[in-house]
């Protein structure tokens, strides 16, 4: 694996503004979102609006990813995604969510998730996860992917490739009538082939008018998560696989989660709606 030095926090840029004409989620300016008390199964109108939100999120992530290169800061990636979402009438869902200060999460190398974009400069050989969520027409669309920066070592390349494949396999396992733990069973069984750790404490989640509805989608084989998958349910699957332990530490910023052994980690995510015979991906550009 790459012998690069471990990450340290950088400097935050000033708060990015959102045009006043763009509708805000209810949690902006509050310490926490209001609890969601609606259904996990969504009607056709909500699903259609989520297709729009998902497409904008996917396109914003794609635009930001075009700028991934050695010497670019994660703050610059945040700027690109922020401006894309605002230009398309969407609010960046992470901005102000429980106080998160930026419009995407940028998680490099040993960062499992929730990395805050700042003055950190990408280096040749890094892997970087971008997590982008868009809010428009009263609903959210959430996706993430891990990208290669420059010349990346083979061990890290394989981790990224296999994490993407674990998501693909999990999506194919979604069927009405199955329990939601089938998702984690498929991911963990695949990850074990390569000796990867599977992060447990950060999961997929229900999503709709709420960023996180309360529905939990574990990525490991959990006998306790037996919710029945039903047609019309909307949720994310977002496996986080590691080259070592699934245990983690959190930085003092209260957000940035790093592997306890500081080995590398990758993640991929889509927002889905359950169909009569499987799942439709809502976060496609």
XYZ file of C-alpha atoms in Angstrom:
285
model
C 0.000 0.000 0.000
C 1.077 3.606 -0.476
C 3.483 4.876 2.170
C 1.997 8.363 2.222
C 1.746 10.266 5.478
C -1.552 10.269 7.342
C -4.053 13.069 6.949
C -4.361 16.041 9.273
C -7.131 18.646 9.350
C -6.777 21.604 6.990
C -8.230 25.107 7.086
C -11.905 25.725 6.329
C -12.946 28.310 3.773
C -15.779 30.760 4.520
C -19.380 29.548 4.468
C -20.774 29.155 0.944
C -24.077 30.892 0.310
C -27.159 29.412 -1.334
C -29.531 31.642 -3.338
C -32.577 32.672 -1.338
C -34.855 31.303 -4.046
C -33.761 27.730 -3.295
C -35.888 25.859 -0.775
C -34.031 24.750 2.357
C -34.537 21.476 4.229
C -36.292 22.018 7.551
C -33.155 21.255 9.578
C -31.065 24.153 8.254
C -30.297 26.508 11.132
C -31.325 23.924 13.724
C -29.139 21.615 15.829
C -30.881 18.501 14.500
C -33.591 17.500 12.015
C -37.150 16.859 13.088
C -37.830 13.118 13.566
C -39.377 11.501 10.502
C -42.781 9.951 11.172
C -43.878 9.205 7.605
C -43.908 5.942 5.664
C -40.864 4.133 4.258
C -42.934 3.194 1.185
C -43.283 6.228 -1.082
C -45.971 7.154 -3.590
C -45.234 7.622 -7.309
C -45.060 11.415 -7.041
C -42.411 11.293 -4.305
C -40.394 8.730 -6.262
C -40.480 10.885 -9.386
C -39.239 13.882 -7.396
C -36.496 11.698 -5.929
C -35.396 10.771 -9.451
C -34.810 14.461 -10.096
C -32.928 14.966 -6.818
C -30.906 11.807 -7.403
C -29.941 12.819 -10.913
C -28.762 16.262 -9.777
C -26.731 14.700 -6.950
C -25.127 12.232 -9.343
C -24.295 14.933 -11.874
C -22.885 17.246 -9.199
C -20.641 14.431 -7.962
C -19.560 13.695 -11.529
C -18.659 17.353 -12.096
C -16.636 17.533 -8.886
C -14.856 14.268 -9.724
C -13.603 15.738 -13.011
C -11.407 18.034 -10.926
C -9.750 15.276 -8.883
C -6.003 15.554 -9.531
C -2.798 15.981 -7.538
C -2.551 19.557 -6.236
C -6.307 20.204 -6.066
C -7.856 20.930 -2.657
C -10.920 19.156 -1.342
C -12.420 22.622 -0.823
C -12.270 23.160 -4.592
C -14.223 19.931 -5.121
C -16.794 21.225 -2.658
C -17.065 24.494 -4.574
C -17.733 22.705 -7.863
C -20.471 20.486 -6.420
C -22.011 23.370 -4.461
C -22.268 25.594 -7.515
C -23.633 22.777 -9.678
C -26.437 22.002 -7.241
C -27.339 25.645 -6.736
C -27.272 26.284 -10.487
C -29.819 23.478 -10.884
C -32.131 24.723 -8.156
C -31.068 22.196 -5.514
C -29.863 22.733 -1.960
C -26.711 20.785 -0.903
C -28.244 18.541 1.770
C -25.122 18.268 3.931
C -24.728 22.048 4.284
C -25.990 22.802 7.781
C -27.089 19.232 8.521
C -26.396 18.886 12.273
C -23.903 21.714 11.784
C -21.883 20.155 8.952
C -20.147 23.130 7.313
C -19.775 22.063 3.674
C -21.759 20.902 0.646
C -20.211 17.453 0.209
C -18.097 14.995 2.178
C -14.566 14.363 0.889
C -12.954 11.337 2.544
C -9.351 10.520 1.596
C -7.429 7.268 2.145
C -7.935 6.260 5.813
C -11.062 8.429 6.220
C -14.090 6.122 6.296
C -16.706 8.842 5.885
C -17.767 12.435 6.658
C -14.477 14.099 5.749
C -14.906 17.893 5.738
C -13.620 19.656 2.589
C -10.862 22.109 3.456
C -7.403 23.244 2.348
C -6.137 19.638 2.182
C -4.319 19.089 -1.127
C -4.819 15.836 -3.009
C -1.633 13.872 -3.613
C -0.616 11.485 -6.358
C -1.702 8.018 -5.221
C -4.606 9.112 -3.013
C -8.054 7.600 -3.164
C -10.873 10.045 -2.431
C -14.544 9.443 -1.749
C -17.038 12.136 -2.675
C -20.455 11.954 -0.997
C -23.054 14.291 -2.516
C -26.721 14.736 -1.599
C -29.144 17.131 -3.284
C -32.454 18.447 -1.940
C -35.048 19.706 -4.391
C -38.856 19.634 -4.574
C -38.965 18.546 -0.937
C -36.899 15.333 -1.273
C -33.273 14.183 -1.154
C -31.062 12.119 -3.468
C -27.840 10.729 -1.969
C -24.824 9.066 -3.622
C -21.106 8.623 -3.260
C -18.155 7.031 -5.039
C -14.436 6.561 -4.493
C -12.040 7.904 -7.122
C -8.367 7.399 -7.909
C -6.036 10.399 -7.845
C -3.076 9.939 -10.151
C -1.031 6.742 -9.962
C -2.667 4.586 -7.274
C -1.111 1.375 -5.936
C -2.653 -1.953 -6.906
C -3.895 -2.851 -3.418
C -5.878 0.389 -3.226
C -7.162 0.013 -6.794
C -8.499 -3.436 -6.000
C -10.130 -2.193 -2.803
C -11.971 0.489 -4.774
C -13.001 -1.907 -7.536
C -14.240 -4.538 -5.105
C -16.134 -2.040 -2.963
C -17.997 -0.907 -6.084
C -18.738 -4.538 -6.886
C -20.046 -5.169 -3.365
C -22.599 -2.395 -3.892
C -23.620 -3.815 -7.261
C -24.136 -7.261 -5.744
C -26.142 -5.831 -2.857
C -28.451 -3.949 -5.223
C -29.095 -7.148 -7.170
C -30.099 -8.888 -3.917
C -32.923 -6.429 -3.197
C -36.338 -8.040 -3.667
C -39.751 -7.378 -2.105
C -40.436 -9.903 0.633
C -36.811 -10.388 1.629
C -35.454 -9.082 4.916
C -33.221 -6.033 4.730
C -30.323 -7.964 6.270
C -29.880 -9.776 2.923
C -28.040 -6.628 1.828
C -25.389 -6.873 4.534
C -25.117 -10.637 4.127
C -24.219 -10.250 0.455
C -21.724 -7.445 1.100
C -19.961 -9.138 4.012
C -19.704 -12.527 2.310
C -18.094 -10.890 -0.720
C -15.730 -8.725 1.367
C -14.563 -11.735 3.389
C -13.136 -13.318 0.237
C -10.439 -10.657 0.257
C -9.977 -10.247 4.005
C -11.549 -6.783 4.037
C -13.173 -5.229 7.057
C -16.810 -4.138 6.768
C -17.687 -0.971 8.685
C -20.635 -1.576 11.013
C -21.471 1.628 12.828
C -22.175 3.698 9.701
C -24.957 2.301 7.565
C -27.308 2.849 4.690
C -30.560 4.580 5.557
C -34.084 5.365 4.548
C -34.346 8.549 2.511
C -37.248 10.551 1.066
C -38.437 13.941 2.341
C -36.125 13.116 5.248
C -32.346 12.899 4.736
C -32.259 9.979 7.196
C -35.690 8.518 7.884
C -34.745 6.113 10.661
C -34.657 2.948 8.546
C -31.248 1.286 8.984
C -29.572 -0.694 6.200
C -26.573 -2.551 7.686
C -23.699 -3.621 5.445
C -22.780 -6.649 7.548
C -24.799 -9.789 8.221
C -26.999 -8.645 11.098
C -29.645 -11.062 12.426
C -31.312 -8.156 14.242
C -32.291 -6.159 11.147
C -35.283 -8.073 9.858
C -37.382 -5.307 8.301
C -39.240 -6.653 5.281
C -38.312 -5.032 1.989
C -41.435 -3.704 0.283
C -42.170 -2.290 -3.164
C -41.889 1.505 -3.067
C -39.395 1.684 -0.194
C -36.588 4.173 -0.780
C -33.200 3.814 0.909
C -29.462 3.962 0.357
C -26.910 1.171 0.259
C -23.375 2.481 0.895
C -20.824 -0.191 1.879
C -17.558 0.932 3.470
C -14.802 -1.676 3.141
C -11.363 -1.455 4.723
C -7.949 -3.024 4.188
C -7.796 -3.730 7.914
C -10.059 -3.349 10.915
C -13.599 -1.987 10.801
C -12.951 -0.180 14.109
C -12.550 3.573 13.921
C -11.574 6.810 15.622
C -13.192 10.224 15.183
C -11.362 13.504 14.825
C -12.034 16.364 17.204
C -14.233 18.011 14.555
C -16.952 15.517 15.488
C -17.347 14.354 11.875
C -14.227 12.872 10.294
C -14.146 9.094 10.873
C -10.821 7.292 10.291
C -9.877 3.623 10.501
C -8.334 2.778 13.863
C -5.331 1.145 12.187
C -5.174 4.003 9.632
C -5.374 1.584 6.710
C -7.242 2.633 3.611
C -10.967 2.376 3.076
C -13.377 2.831 0.154
C -17.118 3.431 -0.191
C -19.824 3.548 -2.874
C -23.476 4.530 -2.549
C -26.729 4.769 -4.486
C -30.249 5.776 -3.542
C -32.748 3.088 -4.579
C -36.467 2.518 -4.899
C -37.703 -1.052 -4.540
C -39.642 -2.293 -7.564
C -41.853 -5.354 -7.951
C -38.900 -7.408 -9.208
C -35.838 -5.720 -7.715
C -34.535 -2.177 -7.324
C -34.197 0.925 -9.475
C -31.197 3.195 -8.943
C -32.348 6.794 -8.507
C -28.867 8.347 -8.444
C -27.795 7.960 -12.053
C -26.415 10.928 -14.016
